[in-house]
Short mmCIF file of C-alpha atoms in Angstrom, two decimals:
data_model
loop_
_atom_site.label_atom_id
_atom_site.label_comp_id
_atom_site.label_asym_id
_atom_site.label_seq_id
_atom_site.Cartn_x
_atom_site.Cartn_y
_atom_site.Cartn_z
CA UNK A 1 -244.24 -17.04 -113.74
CA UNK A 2 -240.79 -17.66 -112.06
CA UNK A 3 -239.18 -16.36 -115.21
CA UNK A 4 -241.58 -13.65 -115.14
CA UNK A 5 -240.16 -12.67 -111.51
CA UNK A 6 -236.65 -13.19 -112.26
CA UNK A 7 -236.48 -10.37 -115.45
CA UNK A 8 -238.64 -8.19 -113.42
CA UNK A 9 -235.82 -8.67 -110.02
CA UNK A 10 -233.31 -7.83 -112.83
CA UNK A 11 -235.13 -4.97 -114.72
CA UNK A 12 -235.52 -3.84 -110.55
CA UNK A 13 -231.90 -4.08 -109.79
CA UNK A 14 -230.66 -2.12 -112.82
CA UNK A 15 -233.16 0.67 -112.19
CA UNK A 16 -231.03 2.99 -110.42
CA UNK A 17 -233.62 5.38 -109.07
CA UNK A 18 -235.41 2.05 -107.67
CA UNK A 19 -232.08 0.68 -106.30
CA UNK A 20 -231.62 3.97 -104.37
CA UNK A 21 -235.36 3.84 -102.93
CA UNK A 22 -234.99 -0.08 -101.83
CA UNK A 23 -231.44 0.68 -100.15
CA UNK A 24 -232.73 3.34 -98.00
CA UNK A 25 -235.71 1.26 -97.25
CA UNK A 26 -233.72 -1.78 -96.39
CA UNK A 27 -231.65 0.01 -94.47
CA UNK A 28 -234.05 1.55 -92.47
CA UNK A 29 -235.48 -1.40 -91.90
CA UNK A 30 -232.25 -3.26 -90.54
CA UNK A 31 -231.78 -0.15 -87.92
CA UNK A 32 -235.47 -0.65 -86.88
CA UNK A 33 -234.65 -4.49 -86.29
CA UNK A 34 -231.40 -3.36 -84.38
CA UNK A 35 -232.60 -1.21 -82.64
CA UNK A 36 -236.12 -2.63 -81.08
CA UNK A 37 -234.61 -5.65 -80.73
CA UNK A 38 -233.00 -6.46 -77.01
CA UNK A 39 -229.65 -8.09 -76.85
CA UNK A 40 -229.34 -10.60 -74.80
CA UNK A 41 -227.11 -11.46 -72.21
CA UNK A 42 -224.14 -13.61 -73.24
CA UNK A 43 -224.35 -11.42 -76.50
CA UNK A 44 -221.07 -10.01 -78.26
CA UNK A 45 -220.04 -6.48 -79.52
CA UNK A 46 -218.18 -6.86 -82.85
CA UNK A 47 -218.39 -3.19 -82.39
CA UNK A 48 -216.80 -3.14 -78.87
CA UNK A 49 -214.13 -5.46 -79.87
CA UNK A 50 -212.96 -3.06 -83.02
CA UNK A 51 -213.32 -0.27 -80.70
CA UNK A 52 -210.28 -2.29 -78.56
CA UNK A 53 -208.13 -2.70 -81.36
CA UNK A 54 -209.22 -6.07 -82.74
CA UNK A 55 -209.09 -6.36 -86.43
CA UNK A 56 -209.62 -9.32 -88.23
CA UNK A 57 -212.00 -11.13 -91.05
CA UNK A 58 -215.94 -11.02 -90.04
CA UNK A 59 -217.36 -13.71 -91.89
CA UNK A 60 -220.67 -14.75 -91.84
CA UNK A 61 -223.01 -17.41 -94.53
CA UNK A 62 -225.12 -16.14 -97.33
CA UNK A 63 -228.75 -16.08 -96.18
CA UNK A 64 -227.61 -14.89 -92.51
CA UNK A 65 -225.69 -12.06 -93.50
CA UNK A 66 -228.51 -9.41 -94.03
CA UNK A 67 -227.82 -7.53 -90.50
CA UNK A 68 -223.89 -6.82 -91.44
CA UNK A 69 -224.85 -3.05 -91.68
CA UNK A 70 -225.87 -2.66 -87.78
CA UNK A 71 -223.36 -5.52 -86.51
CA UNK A 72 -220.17 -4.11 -88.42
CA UNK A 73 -219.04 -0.40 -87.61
CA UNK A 74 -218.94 2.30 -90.15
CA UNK A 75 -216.95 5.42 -90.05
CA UNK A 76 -214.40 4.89 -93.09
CA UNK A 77 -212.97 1.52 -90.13
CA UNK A 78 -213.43 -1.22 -92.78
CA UNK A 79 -214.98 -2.66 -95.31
CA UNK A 80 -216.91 -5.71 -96.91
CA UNK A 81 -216.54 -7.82 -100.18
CA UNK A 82 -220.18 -7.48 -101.80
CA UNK A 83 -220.27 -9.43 -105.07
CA UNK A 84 -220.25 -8.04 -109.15
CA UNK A 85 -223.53 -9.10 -109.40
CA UNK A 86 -226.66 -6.88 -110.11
CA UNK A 87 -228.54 -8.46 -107.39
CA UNK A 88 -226.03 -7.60 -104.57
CA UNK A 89 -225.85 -3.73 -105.96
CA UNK A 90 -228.36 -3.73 -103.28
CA UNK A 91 -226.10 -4.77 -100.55
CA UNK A 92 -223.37 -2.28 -101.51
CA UNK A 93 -225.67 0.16 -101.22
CA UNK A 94 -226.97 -0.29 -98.02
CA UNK A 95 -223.69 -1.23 -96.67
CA UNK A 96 -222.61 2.35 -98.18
CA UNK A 97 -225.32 3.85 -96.37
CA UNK A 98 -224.11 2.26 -93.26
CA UNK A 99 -220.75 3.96 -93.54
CA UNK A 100 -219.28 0.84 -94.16
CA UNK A 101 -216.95 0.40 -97.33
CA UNK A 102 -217.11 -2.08 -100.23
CA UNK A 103 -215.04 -3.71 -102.39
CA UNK A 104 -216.62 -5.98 -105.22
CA UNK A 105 -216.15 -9.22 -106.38
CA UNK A 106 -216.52 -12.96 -105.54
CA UNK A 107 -214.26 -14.45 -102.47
CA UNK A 108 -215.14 -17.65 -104.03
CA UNK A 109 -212.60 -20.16 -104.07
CA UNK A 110 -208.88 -18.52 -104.76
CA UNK A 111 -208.30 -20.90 -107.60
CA UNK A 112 -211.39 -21.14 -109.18
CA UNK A 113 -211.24 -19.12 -112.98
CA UNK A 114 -215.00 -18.08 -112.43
CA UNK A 115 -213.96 -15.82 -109.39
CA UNK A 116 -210.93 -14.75 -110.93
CA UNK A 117 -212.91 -13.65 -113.82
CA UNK A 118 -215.44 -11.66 -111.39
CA UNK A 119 -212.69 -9.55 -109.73
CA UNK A 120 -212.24 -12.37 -106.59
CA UNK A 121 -208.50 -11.99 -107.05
CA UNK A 122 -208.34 -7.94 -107.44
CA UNK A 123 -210.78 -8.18 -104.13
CA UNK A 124 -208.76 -10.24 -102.40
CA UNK A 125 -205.38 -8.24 -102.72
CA UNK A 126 -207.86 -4.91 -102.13
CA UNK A 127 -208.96 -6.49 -98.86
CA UNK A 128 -205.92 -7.42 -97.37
CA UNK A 129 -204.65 -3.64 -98.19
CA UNK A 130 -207.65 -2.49 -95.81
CA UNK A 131 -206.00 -5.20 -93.29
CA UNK A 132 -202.94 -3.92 -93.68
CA UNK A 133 -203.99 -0.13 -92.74
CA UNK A 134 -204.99 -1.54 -89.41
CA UNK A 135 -208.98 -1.71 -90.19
CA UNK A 136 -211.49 -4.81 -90.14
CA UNK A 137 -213.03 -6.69 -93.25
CA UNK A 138 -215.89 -8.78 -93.77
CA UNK A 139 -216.32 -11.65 -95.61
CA UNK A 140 -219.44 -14.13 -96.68
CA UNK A 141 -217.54 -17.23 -96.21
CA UNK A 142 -219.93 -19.88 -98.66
CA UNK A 143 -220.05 -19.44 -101.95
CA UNK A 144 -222.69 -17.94 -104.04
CA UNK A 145 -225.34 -20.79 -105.65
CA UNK A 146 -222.56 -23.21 -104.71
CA UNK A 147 -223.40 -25.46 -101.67
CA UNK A 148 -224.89 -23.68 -98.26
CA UNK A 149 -223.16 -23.05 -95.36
CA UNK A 150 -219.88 -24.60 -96.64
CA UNK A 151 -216.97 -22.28 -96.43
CA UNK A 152 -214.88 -21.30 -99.83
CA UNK A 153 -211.09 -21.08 -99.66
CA UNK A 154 -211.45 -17.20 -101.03
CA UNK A 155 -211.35 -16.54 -96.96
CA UNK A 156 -209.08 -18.51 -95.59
CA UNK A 157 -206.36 -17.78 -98.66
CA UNK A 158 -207.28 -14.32 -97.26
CA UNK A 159 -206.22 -14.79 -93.83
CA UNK A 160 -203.05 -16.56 -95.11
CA UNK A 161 -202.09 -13.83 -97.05
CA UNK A 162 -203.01 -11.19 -94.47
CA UNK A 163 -201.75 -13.11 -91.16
CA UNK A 164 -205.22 -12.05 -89.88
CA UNK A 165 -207.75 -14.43 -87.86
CA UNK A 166 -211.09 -14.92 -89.58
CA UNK A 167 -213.70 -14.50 -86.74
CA UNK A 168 -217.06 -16.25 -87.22
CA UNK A 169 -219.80 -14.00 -86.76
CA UNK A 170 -223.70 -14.89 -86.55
CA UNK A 171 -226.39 -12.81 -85.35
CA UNK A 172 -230.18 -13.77 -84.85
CA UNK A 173 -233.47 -12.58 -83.33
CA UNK A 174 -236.34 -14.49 -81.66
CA UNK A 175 -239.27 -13.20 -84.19
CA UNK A 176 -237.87 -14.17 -88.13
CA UNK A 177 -238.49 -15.79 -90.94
CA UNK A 178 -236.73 -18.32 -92.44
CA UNK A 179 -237.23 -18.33 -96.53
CA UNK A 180 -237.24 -22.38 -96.81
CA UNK A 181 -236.93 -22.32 -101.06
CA UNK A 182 -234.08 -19.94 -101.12
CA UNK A 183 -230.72 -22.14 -101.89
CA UNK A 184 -229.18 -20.44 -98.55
CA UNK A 185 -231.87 -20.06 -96.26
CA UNK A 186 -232.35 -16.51 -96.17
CA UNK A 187 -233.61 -15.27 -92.83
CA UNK A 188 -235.50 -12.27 -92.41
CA UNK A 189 -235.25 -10.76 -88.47
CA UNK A 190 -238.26 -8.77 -87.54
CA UNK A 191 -238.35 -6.10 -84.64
CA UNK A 192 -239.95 -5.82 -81.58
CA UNK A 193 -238.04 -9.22 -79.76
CA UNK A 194 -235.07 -10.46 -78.63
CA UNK A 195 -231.46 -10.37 -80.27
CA UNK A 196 -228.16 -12.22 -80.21
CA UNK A 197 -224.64 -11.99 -81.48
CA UNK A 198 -222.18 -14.31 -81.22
CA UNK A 199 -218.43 -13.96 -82.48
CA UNK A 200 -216.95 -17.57 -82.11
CA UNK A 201 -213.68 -18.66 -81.89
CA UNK A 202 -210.99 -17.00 -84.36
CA UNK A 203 -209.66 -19.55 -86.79
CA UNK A 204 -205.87 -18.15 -87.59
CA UNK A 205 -203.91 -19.69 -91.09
CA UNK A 206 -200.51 -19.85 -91.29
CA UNK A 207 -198.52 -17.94 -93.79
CA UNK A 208 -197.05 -21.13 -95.19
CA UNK A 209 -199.92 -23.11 -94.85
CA UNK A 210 -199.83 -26.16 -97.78
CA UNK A 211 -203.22 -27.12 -99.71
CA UNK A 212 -203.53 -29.84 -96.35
CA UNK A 213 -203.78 -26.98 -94.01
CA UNK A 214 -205.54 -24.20 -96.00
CA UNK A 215 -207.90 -27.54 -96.38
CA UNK A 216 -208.39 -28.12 -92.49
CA UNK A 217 -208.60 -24.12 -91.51
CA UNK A 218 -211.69 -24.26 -94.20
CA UNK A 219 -213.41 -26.93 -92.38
CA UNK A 220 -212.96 -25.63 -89.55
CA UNK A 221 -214.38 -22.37 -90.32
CA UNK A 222 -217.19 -24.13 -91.27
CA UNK A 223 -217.63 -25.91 -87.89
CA UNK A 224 -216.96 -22.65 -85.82
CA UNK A 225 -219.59 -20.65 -87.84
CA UNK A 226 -221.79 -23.50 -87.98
CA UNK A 227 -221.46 -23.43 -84.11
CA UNK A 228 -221.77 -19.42 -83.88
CA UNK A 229 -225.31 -19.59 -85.31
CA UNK A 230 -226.40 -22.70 -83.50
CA UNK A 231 -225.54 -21.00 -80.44
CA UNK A 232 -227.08 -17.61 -81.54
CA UNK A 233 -230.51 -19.17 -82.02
CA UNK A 234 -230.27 -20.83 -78.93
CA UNK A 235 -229.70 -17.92 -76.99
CA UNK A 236 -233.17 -15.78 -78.34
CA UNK A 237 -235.07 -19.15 -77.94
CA UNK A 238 -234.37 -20.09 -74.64
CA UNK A 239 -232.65 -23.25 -75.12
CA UNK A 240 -229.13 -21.92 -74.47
#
């Protein structure tokens, strides 16, 4: 049966007239969760902040990254690294339909061959052109299948090269659903609640940064995000 599932999810993928009907359903959905949900107070605008002239690197973990198309802005100001894979043609597609640009490949980690083979190099170098011409990018910091909510070095060698903070960005809503056998978590926000988004604290690498440092900035992009959605679920359940 699971094999079953998994040719039919890739038969699904590769069917471009049914990738083009799930992306506009997904992201209709996502503005319906948006948009009936209530931010609450204490909440952040990345939004706002881009709107002031911060740019930076958005990252957020696999499995809490679905809402990127409603928290990020659109309007040709950015864009996110979305994976080669056939199941994340899904998530370039919505995020195109979001106005928000992608770039594909794996952020991985820099020196690892299997991201180098996927494009993670050629993405990197792509993103930190969009840096460069003064717009944001976003990032999922963990790596795909690898171990959950543990930040790769594709994103902080990004900020190194850049000289651009990464800022840790969670969002979460009191009604969801957490999928418990997915490797990452997945959670899936429903409407009609309570929101919150959280940008925590910007964690900056230095150009010259040795393996030591690029080492410490990743663990501590860990913690921050890590802390970001702690505090984010805390906020729509009361206990903040």
């Amino acid at each position: 049966m699971k094999s079953f599932w998994k040719r039919m999810r890739v038969y699904i993928v590769r069917s471009s007239l049914t990738t083009a009907l799930l992306s506009r359903f997904i992201h209709g959905w996502l503005r319906l969760v948006w948009l009936t949900n209530r931010l609450v107070p204490g909440s952040d605008s990345v939004i706002e902040r881009v709107g002031r002239g911060e740019r930076g690197i958005g990252a957020a973990w696999h499995g809490q990254h679905l809402m990127f198309p409603c928290i990020l802005p659109g309007g040709n100001t950015g864009a996110v690294m979305v994976s080669r894979s056939a199941d994340a043609e899904l998530n370039a597609r919505v995020l195109e339909l979001a106005g928000i640009g992608t770039l594909r490949g794996s952020g991985g980690r820099a020196n690892d061959r299997k991201s180098a083979e996927r494009g993670g190099a050629r993405a990197l170098i792509g993103l930190k052109k969009v840096l460069d011409e003064g717009k944001w990018v976003g990032m999922i910091a963990d790596i795909p299948h690898g171990t959950p909510r543990d930040a790769g070095m594709g994103v902080v060698t990004l900020a190194r090269i850049s000289g651009k903070s990464i800022y840790p960005v969670a969002y979460q809503t009191s009604r969801r659903k957490v999928l418990e056998r997915t490797w990452d978590k997945t959670t899936i926000n429903w409407p009609f609640g309570r929101a919150a988004l959280v940008v925590g604290d910007p964690v900056s690498v230095a150009p010259d940064a040795d393996e030591a440092a690029m080492e410490a900035a990743r663990l501590r992009l860990t913690a921050e995000l890590e802390r970001a959605n702690a505090r984010a679920a805390a906020m729509v359940d009361g206990n903040a």
